[in-house]
JSON list of C-alpha atoms in Angstrom, two decimals:
[
{"chain": "A", "resi": 1, "resn": "ASP", "atom": "CA", "xyz": [9.41, 11.97, -14.03]},
{"chain": "A", "resi": 2, "resn": "ALA", "atom": "CA", "xyz": [11.68, 12.56, -11.04]},
{"chain": "A", "resi": 3, "resn": "PRO", "atom": "CA", "xyz": [13.99, 15.61, -10.80]},
{"chain": "A", "resi": 4, "resn": "PHE", "atom": "CA", "xyz": [17.20, 13.59, -10.78]},
{"chain": "A", "resi": 5, "resn": "PRO", "atom": "CA", "xyz": [19.44, 16.13, -8.97]},
{"chain": "A", "resi": 6, "resn": "SER", "atom": "CA", "xyz": [17.31, 15.46, -5.87]},
{"chain": "A", "resi": 7, "resn": "TYR", "atom": "CA", "xyz": [18.07, 11.73, -6.09]},
{"chain": "A", "resi": 8, "resn": "ARG", "atom": "CA", "xyz": [21.79, 11.43, -6.91]},
{"chain": "A", "resi": 9, "resn": "PHE", "atom": "CA", "xyz": [22.10, 8.79, -4.19]},
{"chain": "A", "resi": 10, "resn": "MET", "atom": "CA", "xyz": [20.35, 6.38, -6.58]},
{"chain": "A", "resi": 11, "resn": "VAL", "atom": "CA", "xyz": [22.31, 3.36, -7.79]},
{"chain": "A", "resi": 12, "resn": "SER", "atom": "CA", "xyz": [21.62, 0.99, -10.68]},
{"chain": "A", "resi": 13, "resn": "LEU", "atom": "CA", "xyz": [22.82, -2.52, -9.88]},
{"chain": "A", "resi": 14, "resn": "ARG", "atom": "CA", "xyz": [23.67, -4.99, -12.67]},
{"chain": "A", "resi": 15, "resn": "LEU", "atom": "CA", "xyz": [25.17, -8.44, -12.97]},
{"chain": "A", "resi": 16, "resn": "ALA", "atom": "CA", "xyz": [28.90, -8.29, -13.68]},
{"chain": "A", "resi": 17, "resn": "ASP", "atom": "CA", "xyz": [28.48, -10.41, -16.81]},
{"chain": "A", "resi": 18, "resn": "MET", "atom": "CA", "xyz": [25.60, -8.15, -18.01]},
{"chain": "A", "resi": 19, "resn": "PRO", "atom": "CA", "xyz": [26.93, -4.69, -17.07]},
{"chain": "A", "resi": 20, "resn": "ASP", "atom": "CA", "xyz": [24.70, -2.81, -19.52]},
{"chain": "A", "resi": 21, "resn": "SER", "atom": "CA", "xyz": [21.43, -4.30, -18.25]},
{"chain": "A", "resi": 22, "resn": "HIS", "atom": "CA", "xyz": [19.73, -2.72, -15.22]},
{"chain": "A", "resi": 23, "resn": "ARG", "atom": "CA", "xyz": [18.78, -5.36, -12.64]},
{"chain": "A", "resi": 24, "resn": "CYS", "atom": "CA", "xyz": [17.72, -3.52, -9.49]},
{"chain": "A", "resi": 25, "resn": "GLY", "atom": "CA", "xyz": [17.81, -0.16, -7.83]},
{"chain": "A", "resi": 26, "resn": "GLY", "atom": "CA", "xyz": [19.81, 0.68, -4.74]},
{"chain": "A", "resi": 27, "resn": "THR", "atom": "CA", "xyz": [20.93, 3.64, -2.69]},
{"chain": "A", "resi": 28, "resn": "LEU", "atom": "CA", "xyz": [24.34, 4.91, -1.66]},
{"chain": "A", "resi": 29, "resn": "ILE", "atom": "CA", "xyz": [24.30, 5.05, 2.15]},
{"chain": "A", "resi": 30, "resn": "GLU", "atom": "CA", "xyz": [28.07, 5.29, 2.71]},
{"chain": "A", "resi": 31, "resn": "PRO", "atom": "CA", "xyz": [30.84, 6.13, 0.22]},
{"chain": "A", "resi": 32, "resn": "ASP", "atom": "CA", "xyz": [31.39, 2.44, -0.52]},
{"chain": "A", "resi": 33, "resn": "ILE", "atom": "CA", "xyz": [28.09, 0.87, 0.65]},
{"chain": "A", "resi": 34, "resn": "VAL", "atom": "CA", "xyz": [24.90, 0.37, -1.37]},
{"chain": "A", "resi": 35, "resn": "LEU", "atom": "CA", "xyz": [21.61, -0.67, 0.22]},
{"chain": "A", "resi": 36, "resn": "THR", "atom": "CA", "xyz": [19.29, -2.85, -1.87]},
{"chain": "A", "resi": 37, "resn": "ALA", "atom": "CA", "xyz": [16.87, -5.80, -1.63]},
{"chain": "A", "resi": 38, "resn": "ALA", "atom": "CA", "xyz": [18.04, -9.30, -0.74]},
{"chain": "A", "resi": 39, "resn": "HIS", "atom": "CA", "xyz": [16.30, -10.81, -3.76]},
{"chain": "A", "resi": 40, "resn": "CYS", "atom": "CA", "xyz": [18.53, -8.62, -5.97]},
{"chain": "A", "resi": 41, "resn": "ALA", "atom": "CA", "xyz": [21.75, -10.06, -4.52]},
{"chain": "A", "resi": 42, "resn": "ALA", "atom": "CA", "xyz": [20.92, -13.52, -3.19]},
{"chain": "A", "resi": 43, "resn": "ARG", "atom": "CA", "xyz": [22.55, -16.36, -5.11]},
{"chain": "A", "resi": 44, "resn": "VAL", "atom": "CA", "xyz": [24.88, -13.91, -6.88]},
{"chain": "A", "resi": 45, "resn": "PRO", "atom": "CA", "xyz": [28.56, -14.72, -6.20]},
{"chain": "A", "resi": 46, "resn": "ALA", "atom": "CA", "xyz": [30.80, -12.25, -4.39]},
{"chain": "A", "resi": 47, "resn": "GLY", "atom": "CA", "xyz": [31.88, -9.62, -6.87]},
{"chain": "A", "resi": 48, "resn": "GLY", "atom": "CA", "xyz": [29.10, -10.67, -9.23]},
{"chain": "A", "resi": 49, "resn": "LEU", "atom": "CA", "xyz": [27.45, -7.24, -9.19]},
{"chain": "A", "resi": 50, "resn": "VAL", "atom": "CA", "xyz": [28.49, -3.91, -10.69]},
{"chain": "A", "resi": 51, "resn": "ALA", "atom": "CA", "xyz": [26.99, -0.50, -9.97]},
{"chain": "A", "resi": 52, "resn": "VAL", "atom": "CA", "xyz": [26.26, 2.74, -11.79]},
{"chain": "A", "resi": 53, "resn": "VAL", "atom": "CA", "xyz": [26.14, 5.50, -9.18]},
{"chain": "A", "resi": 54, "resn": "GLY", "atom": "CA", "xyz": [24.38, 8.87, -9.30]},
{"chain": "A", "resi": 55, "resn": "VAL", "atom": "CA", "xyz": [23.48, 8.80, -13.01]},
{"chain": "A", "resi": 56, "resn": "ASP", "atom": "CA", "xyz": [20.08, 8.72, -14.77]},
{"chain": "A", "resi": 57, "resn": "ILE", "atom": "CA", "xyz": [19.16, 6.52, -17.76]},
{"chain": "A", "resi": 58, "resn": "PRO", "atom": "CA", "xyz": [20.16, 8.95, -20.56]},
{"chain": "A", "resi": 59, "resn": "ASP", "atom": "CA", "xyz": [23.73, 9.01, -19.18]},
{"chain": "A", "resi": 60, "resn": "TRP", "atom": "CA", "xyz": [24.05, 5.30, -18.39]},
{"chain": "A", "resi": 61, "resn": "PRO", "atom": "CA", "xyz": [25.92, 4.30, -21.58]},
{"chain": "A", "resi": 62, "resn": "ALA", "atom": "CA", "xyz": [28.93, 6.50, -20.75]},
{"chain": "A", "resi": 63, "resn": "ALA", "atom": "CA", "xyz": [28.85, 6.03, -16.97]},
{"chain": "A", "resi": 64, "resn": "PRO", "atom": "CA", "xyz": [31.53, 3.93, -15.24]},
{"chain": "A", "resi": 65, "resn": "ARG", "atom": "CA", "xyz": [30.59, 0.46, -14.01]},
{"chain": "A", "resi": 66, "resn": "ILE", "atom": "CA", "xyz": [31.85, 0.24, -10.43]},
{"chain": "A", "resi": 67, "resn": "SER", "atom": "CA", "xyz": [33.01, -3.22, -9.39]},
{"chain": "A", "resi": 68, "resn": "THR", "atom": "CA", "xyz": [31.88, -4.67, -6.07]},
{"chain": "A", "resi": 69, "resn": "LEU", "atom": "CA", "xyz": [33.85, -6.60, -3.47]},
{"chain": "A", "resi": 70, "resn": "GLY", "atom": "CA", "xyz": [30.96, -8.56, -2.00]},
{"chain": "A", "resi": 71, "resn": "HIS", "atom": "CA", "xyz": [27.52, -8.31, -0.44]},
{"chain": "A", "resi": 72, "resn": "ARG", "atom": "CA", "xyz": [25.61, -9.45, 2.61]},
{"chain": "A", "resi": 73, "resn": "VAL", "atom": "CA", "xyz": [22.11, -10.97, 2.79]},
{"chain": "A", "resi": 74, "resn": "PRO", "atom": "CA", "xyz": [20.33, -11.91, 6.06]},
{"chain": "A", "resi": 75, "resn": "LYS", "atom": "CA", "xyz": [20.49, -15.61, 6.86]},
{"chain": "A", "resi": 76, "resn": "THR", "atom": "CA", "xyz": [16.77, -15.43, 7.59]},
{"chain": "A", "resi": 77, "resn": "PHE", "atom": "CA", "xyz": [15.86, -14.33, 4.06]},
{"chain": "A", "resi": 78, "resn": "ASP", "atom": "CA", "xyz": [14.03, -17.22, 2.36]},
{"chain": "A", "resi": 79, "resn": "PRO", "atom": "CA", "xyz": [11.61, -16.25, -0.43]},
{"chain": "A", "resi": 80, "resn": "ARG", "atom": "CA", "xyz": [10.16, -19.77, -0.48]},
{"chain": "A", "resi": 81, "resn": "GLY", "atom": "CA", "xyz": [8.12, -18.71, 2.55]},
{"chain": "A", "resi": 82, "resn": "ASP", "atom": "CA", "xyz": [7.63, -14.94, 2.55]},
{"chain": "A", "resi": 83, "resn": "ASN", "atom": "CA", "xyz": [9.60, -11.74, 1.99]},
{"chain": "A", "resi": 84, "resn": "ARG", "atom": "CA", "xyz": [10.88, -11.39, 5.56]},
{"chain": "A", "resi": 85, "resn": "ASP", "atom": "CA", "xyz": [14.21, -9.52, 5.83]},
{"chain": "A", "resi": 86, "resn": "ASP", "atom": "CA", "xyz": [14.37, -8.73, 2.09]},
{"chain": "A", "resi": 87, "resn": "ILE", "atom": "CA", "xyz": [17.36, -6.43, 2.42]},
{"chain": "A", "resi": 88, "resn": "ALA", "atom": "CA", "xyz": [21.04, -6.50, 1.45]},
{"chain": "A", "resi": 89, "resn": "VAL", "atom": "CA", "xyz": [24.17, -4.35, 1.53]},
{"chain": "A", "resi": 90, "resn": "VAL", "atom": "CA", "xyz": [26.78, -4.28, -1.25]},
{"chain": "A", "resi": 91, "resn": "ARG", "atom": "CA", "xyz": [30.34, -3.04, -0.91]},
{"chain": "A", "resi": 92, "resn": "LEU", "atom": "CA", "xyz": [31.79, -1.06, -3.81]},
{"chain": "A", "resi": 93, "resn": "ALA", "atom": "CA", "xyz": [35.42, -1.54, -4.82]},
{"chain": "A", "resi": 94, "resn": "VAL", "atom": "CA", "xyz": [35.89, 2.24, -5.11]},
{"chain": "A", "resi": 95, "resn": "PRO", "atom": "CA", "xyz": [34.36, 4.67, -2.57]},
{"chain": "A", "resi": 96, "resn": "GLN", "atom": "CA", "xyz": [32.26, 7.36, -4.22]},
{"chain": "A", "resi": 97, "resn": "ALA", "atom": "CA", "xyz": [32.25, 11.12, -3.77]},
{"chain": "A", "resi": 98, "resn": "THR", "atom": "CA", "xyz": [28.52, 11.28, -4.50]},
{"chain": "A", "resi": 99, "resn": "ARG", "atom": "CA", "xyz": [26.51, 12.26, -1.45]},
{"chain": "A", "resi": 100, "resn": "GLY", "atom": "CA", "xyz": [24.54, 9.39, 0.05]},
{"chain": "A", "resi": 101, "resn": "ILE", "atom": "CA", "xyz": [21.11, 9.21, 1.68]},
{"chain": "A", "resi": 102, "resn": "ARG", "atom": "CA", "xyz": [20.65, 9.12, 5.45]},
{"chain": "A", "resi": 103, "resn": "LEU", "atom": "CA", "xyz": [18.51, 6.42, 7.02]},
{"chain": "A", "resi": 104, "resn": "ALA", "atom": "CA", "xyz": [15.34, 7.07, 9.01]},
{"chain": "A", "resi": 105, "resn": "VAL", "atom": "CA", "xyz": [15.10, 5.88, 12.61]},
{"chain": "A", "resi": 106, "resn": "ARG", "atom": "CA", "xyz": [11.31, 5.59, 12.83]},
{"chain": "A", "resi": 107, "resn": "GLU", "atom": "CA", "xyz": [8.67, 4.04, 10.61]},
{"chain": "A", "resi": 108, "resn": "PRO", "atom": "CA", "xyz": [6.04, 6.36, 9.14]},
{"chain": "A", "resi": 109, "resn": "ARG", "atom": "CA", "xyz": [2.55, 6.18, 10.59]},
{"chain": "A", "resi": 110, "resn": "VAL", "atom": "CA", "xyz": [-0.54, 4.88, 8.81]},
{"chain": "A", "resi": 111, "resn": "ARG", "atom": "CA", "xyz": [-1.85, 7.53, 6.35]},
{"chain": "A", "resi": 112, "resn": "ASP", "atom": "CA", "xyz": [1.51, 9.36, 6.23]},
{"chain": "A", "resi": 113, "resn": "ARG", "atom": "CA", "xyz": [2.70, 10.47, 2.79]},
{"chain": "A", "resi": 114, "resn": "VAL", "atom": "CA", "xyz": [5.92, 8.90, 1.50]},
{"chain": "A", "resi": 115, "resn": "VAL", "atom": "CA", "xyz": [7.73, 8.75, -1.85]},
{"chain": "A", "resi": 116, "resn": "THR", "atom": "CA", "xyz": [9.31, 5.90, -3.81]},
{"chain": "A", "resi": 117, "resn": "VAL", "atom": "CA", "xyz": [11.63, 6.30, -6.79]},
{"chain": "A", "resi": 118, "resn": "GLY", "atom": "CA", "xyz": [13.00, 3.85, -9.32]},
{"chain": "A", "resi": 119, "resn": "TRP", "atom": "CA", "xyz": [13.74, 2.83, -12.89]},
{"chain": "A", "resi": 120, "resn": "GLY", "atom": "CA", "xyz": [11.07, 0.14, -13.12]},
{"chain": "A", "resi": 121, "resn": "CYS", "atom": "CA", "xyz": [8.54, -0.38, -15.91]},
{"chain": "A", "resi": 122, "resn": "THR", "atom": "CA", "xyz": [6.00, 2.43, -16.14]},
{"chain": "A", "resi": 123, "resn": "ASN", "atom": "CA", "xyz": [2.88, 0.46, -17.07]},
{"chain": "A", "resi": 124, "resn": "ALA", "atom": "CA", "xyz": [0.61, -1.06, -14.43]},
{"chain": "A", "resi": 125, "resn": "PRO", "atom": "CA", "xyz": [1.94, -4.36, -13.00]},
{"chain": "A", "resi": 126, "resn": "PRO", "atom": "CA", "xyz": [2.28, -7.29, -12.89]},
{"chain": "A", "resi": 127, "resn": "VAL", "atom": "CA", "xyz": [3.67, -7.44, -16.46]},
{"chain": "A", "resi": 128, "resn": "CYS", "atom": "CA", "xyz": [6.45, -5.24, -17.84]},
{"chain": "A", "resi": 129, "resn": "GLU", "atom": "CA", "xyz": [5.49, -3.57, -21.12]},
{"chain": "A", "resi": 130, "resn": "VAL", "atom": "CA", "xyz": [6.88, -0.01, -21.04]},
{"chain": "A", "resi": 131, "resn": "MET", "atom": "CA", "xyz": [10.47, 0.62, -19.97]},
{"chain": "A", "resi": 132, "resn": "ALA", "atom": "CA", "xyz": [11.30, 3.83, -18.12]},
{"chain": "A", "resi": 133, "resn": "ALA", "atom": "CA", "xyz": [13.19, 6.50, -20.05]},
{"chain": "A", "resi": 134, "resn": "ASN", "atom": "CA", "xyz": [14.40, 8.20, -16.88]},
{"chain": "A", "resi": 135, "resn": "LEU", "atom": "CA", "xyz": [13.99, 7.98, -13.11]},
{"chain": "A", "resi": 136, "resn": "GLN", "atom": "CA", "xyz": [10.38, 7.91, -11.91]},
{"chain": "A", "resi": 137, "resn": "SER", "atom": "CA", "xyz": [8.86, 8.98, -8.59]},
{"chain": "A", "resi": 138, "resn": "SER", "atom": "CA", "xyz": [5.56, 8.03, -7.00]},
{"chain": "A", "resi": 139, "resn": "SER", "atom": "CA", "xyz": [3.86, 9.58, -3.99]},
{"chain": "A", "resi": 140, "resn": "GLN", "atom": "CA", "xyz": [2.45, 6.90, -1.69]},
{"chain": "A", "resi": 141, "resn": "THR", "atom": "CA", "xyz": [0.22, 6.64, 1.38]},
{"chain": "A", "resi": 142, "resn": "VAL", "atom": "CA", "xyz": [1.16, 4.28, 4.22]},
{"chain": "A", "resi": 143, "resn": "LEU", "atom": "CA", "xyz": [-1.41, 1.54, 4.87]},
{"chain": "A", "resi": 144, "resn": "ALA", "atom": "CA", "xyz": [-2.06, -0.63, 7.91]},
{"chain": "A", "resi": 145, "resn": "ASP", "atom": "CA", "xyz": [-0.40, -4.04, 7.56]},
{"chain": "A", "resi": 146, "resn": "ALA", "atom": "CA", "xyz": [-3.82, -5.64, 7.91]},
{"chain": "A", "resi": 147, "resn": "SER", "atom": "CA", "xyz": [-4.75, -4.12, 4.53]},
{"chain": "A", "resi": 148, "resn": "CYS", "atom": "CA", "xyz": [-1.92, -5.97, 2.82]},
{"chain": "A", "resi": 149, "resn": "GLY", "atom": "CA", "xyz": [-2.75, -9.61, 3.30]},
{"chain": "A", "resi": 150, "resn": "LYS", "atom": "CA", "xyz": [-3.16, -12.59, 1.02]},
{"chain": "A", "resi": 151, "resn": "ASP", "atom": "CA", "xyz": [-5.82, -10.88, -1.10]},
{"chain": "A", "resi": 152, "resn": "VAL", "atom": "CA", "xyz": [-3.05, -8.53, -2.32]},
{"chain": "A", "resi": 153, "resn": "PHE", "atom": "CA", "xyz": [0.17, -10.56, -2.08]},
{"chain": "A", "resi": 154, "resn": "TRP", "atom": "CA", "xyz": [-0.84, -14.16, -2.66]},
{"chain": "A", "resi": 155, "resn": "THR", "atom": "CA", "xyz": [2.03, -15.71, -4.61]},
{"chain": "A", "resi": 156, "resn": "ARG", "atom": "CA", "xyz": [5.40, -16.51, -3.07]},
{"chain": "A", "resi": 157, "resn": "PRO", "atom": "CA", "xyz": [6.97, -14.63, -1.55]},
{"chain": "A", "resi": 158, "resn": "THR", "atom": "CA", "xyz": [4.02, -13.31, 0.41]},
{"chain": "A", "resi": 159, "resn": "TYR", "atom": "CA", "xyz": [4.00, -10.17, 2.55]},
{"chain": "A", "resi": 160, "resn": "ASN", "atom": "CA", "xyz": [5.69, -10.36, 5.97]},
{"chain": "A", "resi": 161, "resn": "ALA", "atom": "CA", "xyz": [4.14, -7.69, 8.18]},
{"chain": "A", "resi": 162, "resn": "ARG", "atom": "CA", "xyz": [6.84, -7.57, 10.85]},
{"chain": "A", "resi": 163, "resn": "THR", "atom": "CA", "xyz": [9.63, -6.44, 8.55]},
{"chain": "A", "resi": 164, "resn": "ASN", "atom": "CA", "xyz": [7.59, -4.49, 5.98]},
{"chain": "A", "resi": 165, "resn": "ILE", "atom": "CA", "xyz": [5.84, -1.20, 5.33]},
{"chain": "A", "resi": 166, "resn": "CYS", "atom": "CA", "xyz": [2.82, -1.31, 2.99]},
{"chain": "A", "resi": 167, "resn": "THR", "atom": "CA", "xyz": [1.70, 1.57, 0.76]},
{"chain": "A", "resi": 168, "resn": "LYS", "atom": "CA", "xyz": [-0.62, 2.52, -2.07]},
{"chain": "A", "resi": 169, "resn": "GLY", "atom": "CA", "xyz": [-0.28, 5.33, -4.58]},
{"chain": "A", "resi": 170, "resn": "THR", "atom": "CA", "xyz": [-1.85, 8.69, -3.89]},
{"chain": "A", "resi": 171, "resn": "ARG", "atom": "CA", "xyz": [-2.69, 8.72, -7.60]},
{"chain": "A", "resi": 172, "resn": "SER", "atom": "CA", "xyz": [-4.69, 5.90, -9.16]},
{"chain": "A", "resi": 173, "resn": "ARG", "atom": "CA", "xyz": [-2.52, 3.01, -10.41]},
{"chain": "A", "resi": 174, "resn": "SER", "atom": "CA", "xyz": [0.73, 4.67, -9.35]},
{"chain": "A", "resi": 175, "resn": "THR", "atom": "CA", "xyz": [2.90, 1.93, -7.85]},
{"chain": "A", "resi": 176, "resn": "ILE", "atom": "CA", "xyz": [6.10, -0.08, -8.27]},
{"chain": "A", "resi": 177, "resn": "ASN", "atom": "CA", "xyz": [6.87, -2.53, -11.07]},
{"chain": "A", "resi": 178, "resn": "ARG", "atom": "CA", "xyz": [9.71, -4.75, -12.27]},
{"chain": "A", "resi": 179, "resn": "GLY", "atom": "CA", "xyz": [13.04, -2.96, -12.09]},
{"chain": "A", "resi": 180, "resn": "ASP", "atom": "CA", "xyz": [12.08, -0.90, -9.02]},
{"chain": "A", "resi": 181, "resn": "SER", "atom": "CA", "xyz": [13.25, -3.59, -6.57]},
{"chain": "A", "resi": 182, "resn": "GLY", "atom": "CA", "xyz": [15.97, -2.44, -4.19]},
{"chain": "A", "resi": 183, "resn": "GLY", "atom": "CA", "xyz": [15.11, 1.23, -4.57]},
{"chain": "A", "resi": 184, "resn": "PRO", "atom": "CA", "xyz": [14.10, 3.51, -1.70]},
{"chain": "A", "resi": 185, "resn": "LEU", "atom": "CA", "xyz": [10.97, 4.47, 0.18]},
{"chain": "A", "resi": 186, "resn": "LEU", "atom": "CA", "xyz": [11.56, 8.04, 1.39]},
{"chain": "A", "resi": 187, "resn": "VAL", "atom": "CA", "xyz": [10.20, 10.31, 4.10]},
{"chain": "A", "resi": 188, "resn": "ARG", "atom": "CA", "xyz": [10.91, 13.97, 4.86]},
{"chain": "A", "resi": 189, "resn": "ASP", "atom": "CA", "xyz": [12.59, 14.98, 8.10]},
{"chain": "A", "resi": 190, "resn": "ARG", "atom": "CA", "xyz": [11.72, 18.15, 10.04]},
{"chain": "A", "resi": 191, "resn": "ARG", "atom": "CA", "xyz": [14.00, 20.19, 7.79]},
{"chain": "A", "resi": 192, "resn": "GLY", "atom": "CA", "xyz": [12.37, 18.81, 4.65]},
{"chain": "A", "resi": 193, "resn": "ALA", "atom": "CA", "xyz": [15.31, 16.61, 3.65]},
{"chain": "A", "resi": 194, "resn": "PHE", "atom": "CA", "xyz": [14.77, 13.07, 2.44]},
{"chain": "A", "resi": 195, "resn": "ARG", "atom": "CA", "xyz": [15.52, 10.10, 4.69]},
{"chain": "A", "resi": 196, "resn": "GLN", "atom": "CA", "xyz": [15.26, 6.51, 3.51]},
{"chain": "A", "resi": 197, "resn": "VAL", "atom": "CA", "xyz": [12.77, 4.47, 5.53]},
{"chain": "A", "resi": 198, "resn": "GLY", "atom": "CA", "xyz": [12.30, 1.42, 3.31]},
{"chain": "A", "resi": 199, "resn": "VAL", "atom": "CA", "xyz": [13.67, -0.74, 0.50]},
{"chain": "A", "resi": 200, "resn": "THR", "atom": "CA", "xyz": [11.42, -1.72, -2.42]},
{"chain": "A", "resi": 201, "resn": "ALA", "atom": "CA", "xyz": [10.72, -5.41, -1.96]},
{"chain": "A", "resi": 202, "resn": "LEU", "atom": "CA", "xyz": [7.30, -6.63, -3.11]},
{"chain": "A", "resi": 203, "resn": "GLY", "atom": "CA", "xyz": [4.75, -5.70, -5.75]},
{"chain": "A", "resi": 204, "resn": "SER", "atom": "CA", "xyz": [1.06, -6.52, -5.72]},
{"chain": "A", "resi": 205, "resn": "ASP", "atom": "CA", "xyz": [-0.34, -9.69, -7.26]},
{"chain": "A", "resi": 206, "resn": "SER", "atom": "CA", "xyz": [-3.74, -8.00, -7.55]},
{"chain": "A", "resi": 207, "resn": "THR", "atom": "CA", "xyz": [-4.73, -5.90, -10.57]},
{"chain": "A", "resi": 208, "resn": "THR", "atom": "CA", "xyz": [-7.12, -3.81, -8.47]},
{"chain": "A", "resi": 209, "resn": "LYS", "atom": "CA", "xyz": [-5.18, -3.29, -5.23]},
{"chain": "A", "resi": 210, "resn": "LEU", "atom": "CA", "xyz": [-1.86, -2.01, -6.58]},
{"chain": "A", "resi": 211, "resn": "TYR", "atom": "CA", "xyz": [-0.14, -1.92, -3.19]},
{"chain": "A", "resi": 212, "resn": "ALA", "atom": "CA", "xyz": [3.59, -2.20, -2.54]},
{"chain": "A", "resi": 213, "resn": "GLY", "atom": "CA", "xyz": [5.72, -3.71, 0.22]},
{"chain": "A", "resi": 214, "resn": "PHE", "atom": "CA", "xyz": [8.97, -2.11, 1.44]},
{"chain": "A", "resi": 215, "resn": "THR", "atom": "CA", "xyz": [11.44, -3.67, 3.86]},
{"chain": "A", "resi": 216, "resn": "SER", "atom": "CA", "xyz": [11.49, -1.47, 6.97]},
{"chain": "A", "resi": 217, "resn": "ILE", "atom": "CA", "xyz": [14.87, 0.14, 7.62]},
{"chain": "A", "resi": 218, "resn": "PRO", "atom": "CA", "xyz": [14.07, 1.00, 11.27]},
{"chain": "A", "resi": 219, "resn": "VAL", "atom": "CA", "xyz": [13.28, -2.68, 11.88]},
{"chain": "A", "resi": 220, "resn": "GLU", "atom": "CA", "xyz": [16.42, -3.83, 10.04]},
{"chain": "A", "resi": 221, "resn": "ARG", "atom": "CA", "xyz": [18.82, -1.14, 11.27]},
{"chain": "A", "resi": 222, "resn": "LYS", "atom": "CA", "xyz": [20.83, -3.37, 13.64]},
{"chain": "A", "resi": 223, "resn": "TRP", "atom": "CA", "xyz": [21.32, -5.92, 10.88]},
{"chain": "A", "resi": 224, "resn": "ILE", "atom": "CA", "xyz": [22.40, -3.19, 8.42]},
{"chain": "A", "resi": 225, "resn": "ASP", "atom": "CA", "xyz": [24.99, -1.81, 10.85]},
{"chain": "A", "resi": 226, "resn": "ALA", "atom": "CA", "xyz": [26.37, -5.27, 11.64]},
{"chain": "A", "resi": 227, "resn": "ALA", "atom": "CA", "xyz": [26.54, -6.23, 7.96]},
{"chain": "A", "resi": 228, "resn": "ILE", "atom": "CA", "xyz": [28.50, -3.08, 7.12]},
{"chain": "A", "resi": 229, "resn": "ARG", "atom": "CA", "xyz": [30.93, -3.72, 9.98]},
{"chain": "A", "resi": 230, "resn": "SER", "atom": "CA", "xyz": [31.52, -7.23, 8.67]},
{"chain": "A", "resi": 231, "resn": "PHE", "atom": "CA", "xyz": [33.19, -5.78, 5.56]},
{"chain": "A", "resi": 232, "resn": "GLY", "atom": "CA", "xyz": [35.96, -4.20, 7.63]},
{"chain": "A", "resi": 233, "resn": "ALA", "atom": "CA", "xyz": [37.44, -0.71, 7.33]},
{"chain": "A", "resi": 234, "resn": "ALA", "atom": "CA", "xyz": [36.48, 1.44, 4.34]},
{"chain": "A", "resi": 235, "resn": "ARG", "atom": "CA", "xyz": [38.96, 3.20, 2.11]},
{"chain": "A", "resi": 236, "resn": "GLU", "atom": "CA", "xyz": [39.07, 6.92, 1.40]},
{"chain": "A", "resi": 237, "resn": "PRO", "atom": "CA", "xyz": [37.24, 8.21, -1.69]},
{"chain": "A", "resi": 238, "resn": "ARG", "atom": "CA", "xyz": [39.40, 8.78, -4.73]}
]
């Protein structure tokens, strides 16, 4: 279980026609901008997502559903080949007062400790059997990309090393599962504060190597900045 006050930047994204059903995680990175995975937003029409911001599962029923104005997905994202550039930004219709998460500028090194959080299923993947009752966190260790090849991620989309960070749990069988997509991979800065370094993108196809793939924010930072600019000027929080 994650101490939710430390993660109020978390966002639950849903389809606008299914506003009570969690689809993917996301993070608030600006008052009106949510960062998530491309596979959570691709093929969804503009305005087809709603968001619940800064609230954990027990409080979801009474939380407001924030409409969205649109989203951006890289033109190079094509899950028929691999999970390259699996990242997206979503613009909220109403800027939020909730404090967002800052983005990391450097990837972690191999063997560094990182943390991922999400509302995904709590049993071991690949199936979903046990739904989360509240936000979950998992300490992870960064792996070399060479450890995360086709013996781990063999079904489409497969792992794209250039735009991904690969991890495994520091505890046995602690990893991501369905519902965690779009959530954050976090590092600590020199002051001990969280910075987001990745976006949850890909779960293992192996039942023995429960590794996870996260789209690298340092690699994608120029695209993120350009996508946010493409929305135009933001409004002031209400």
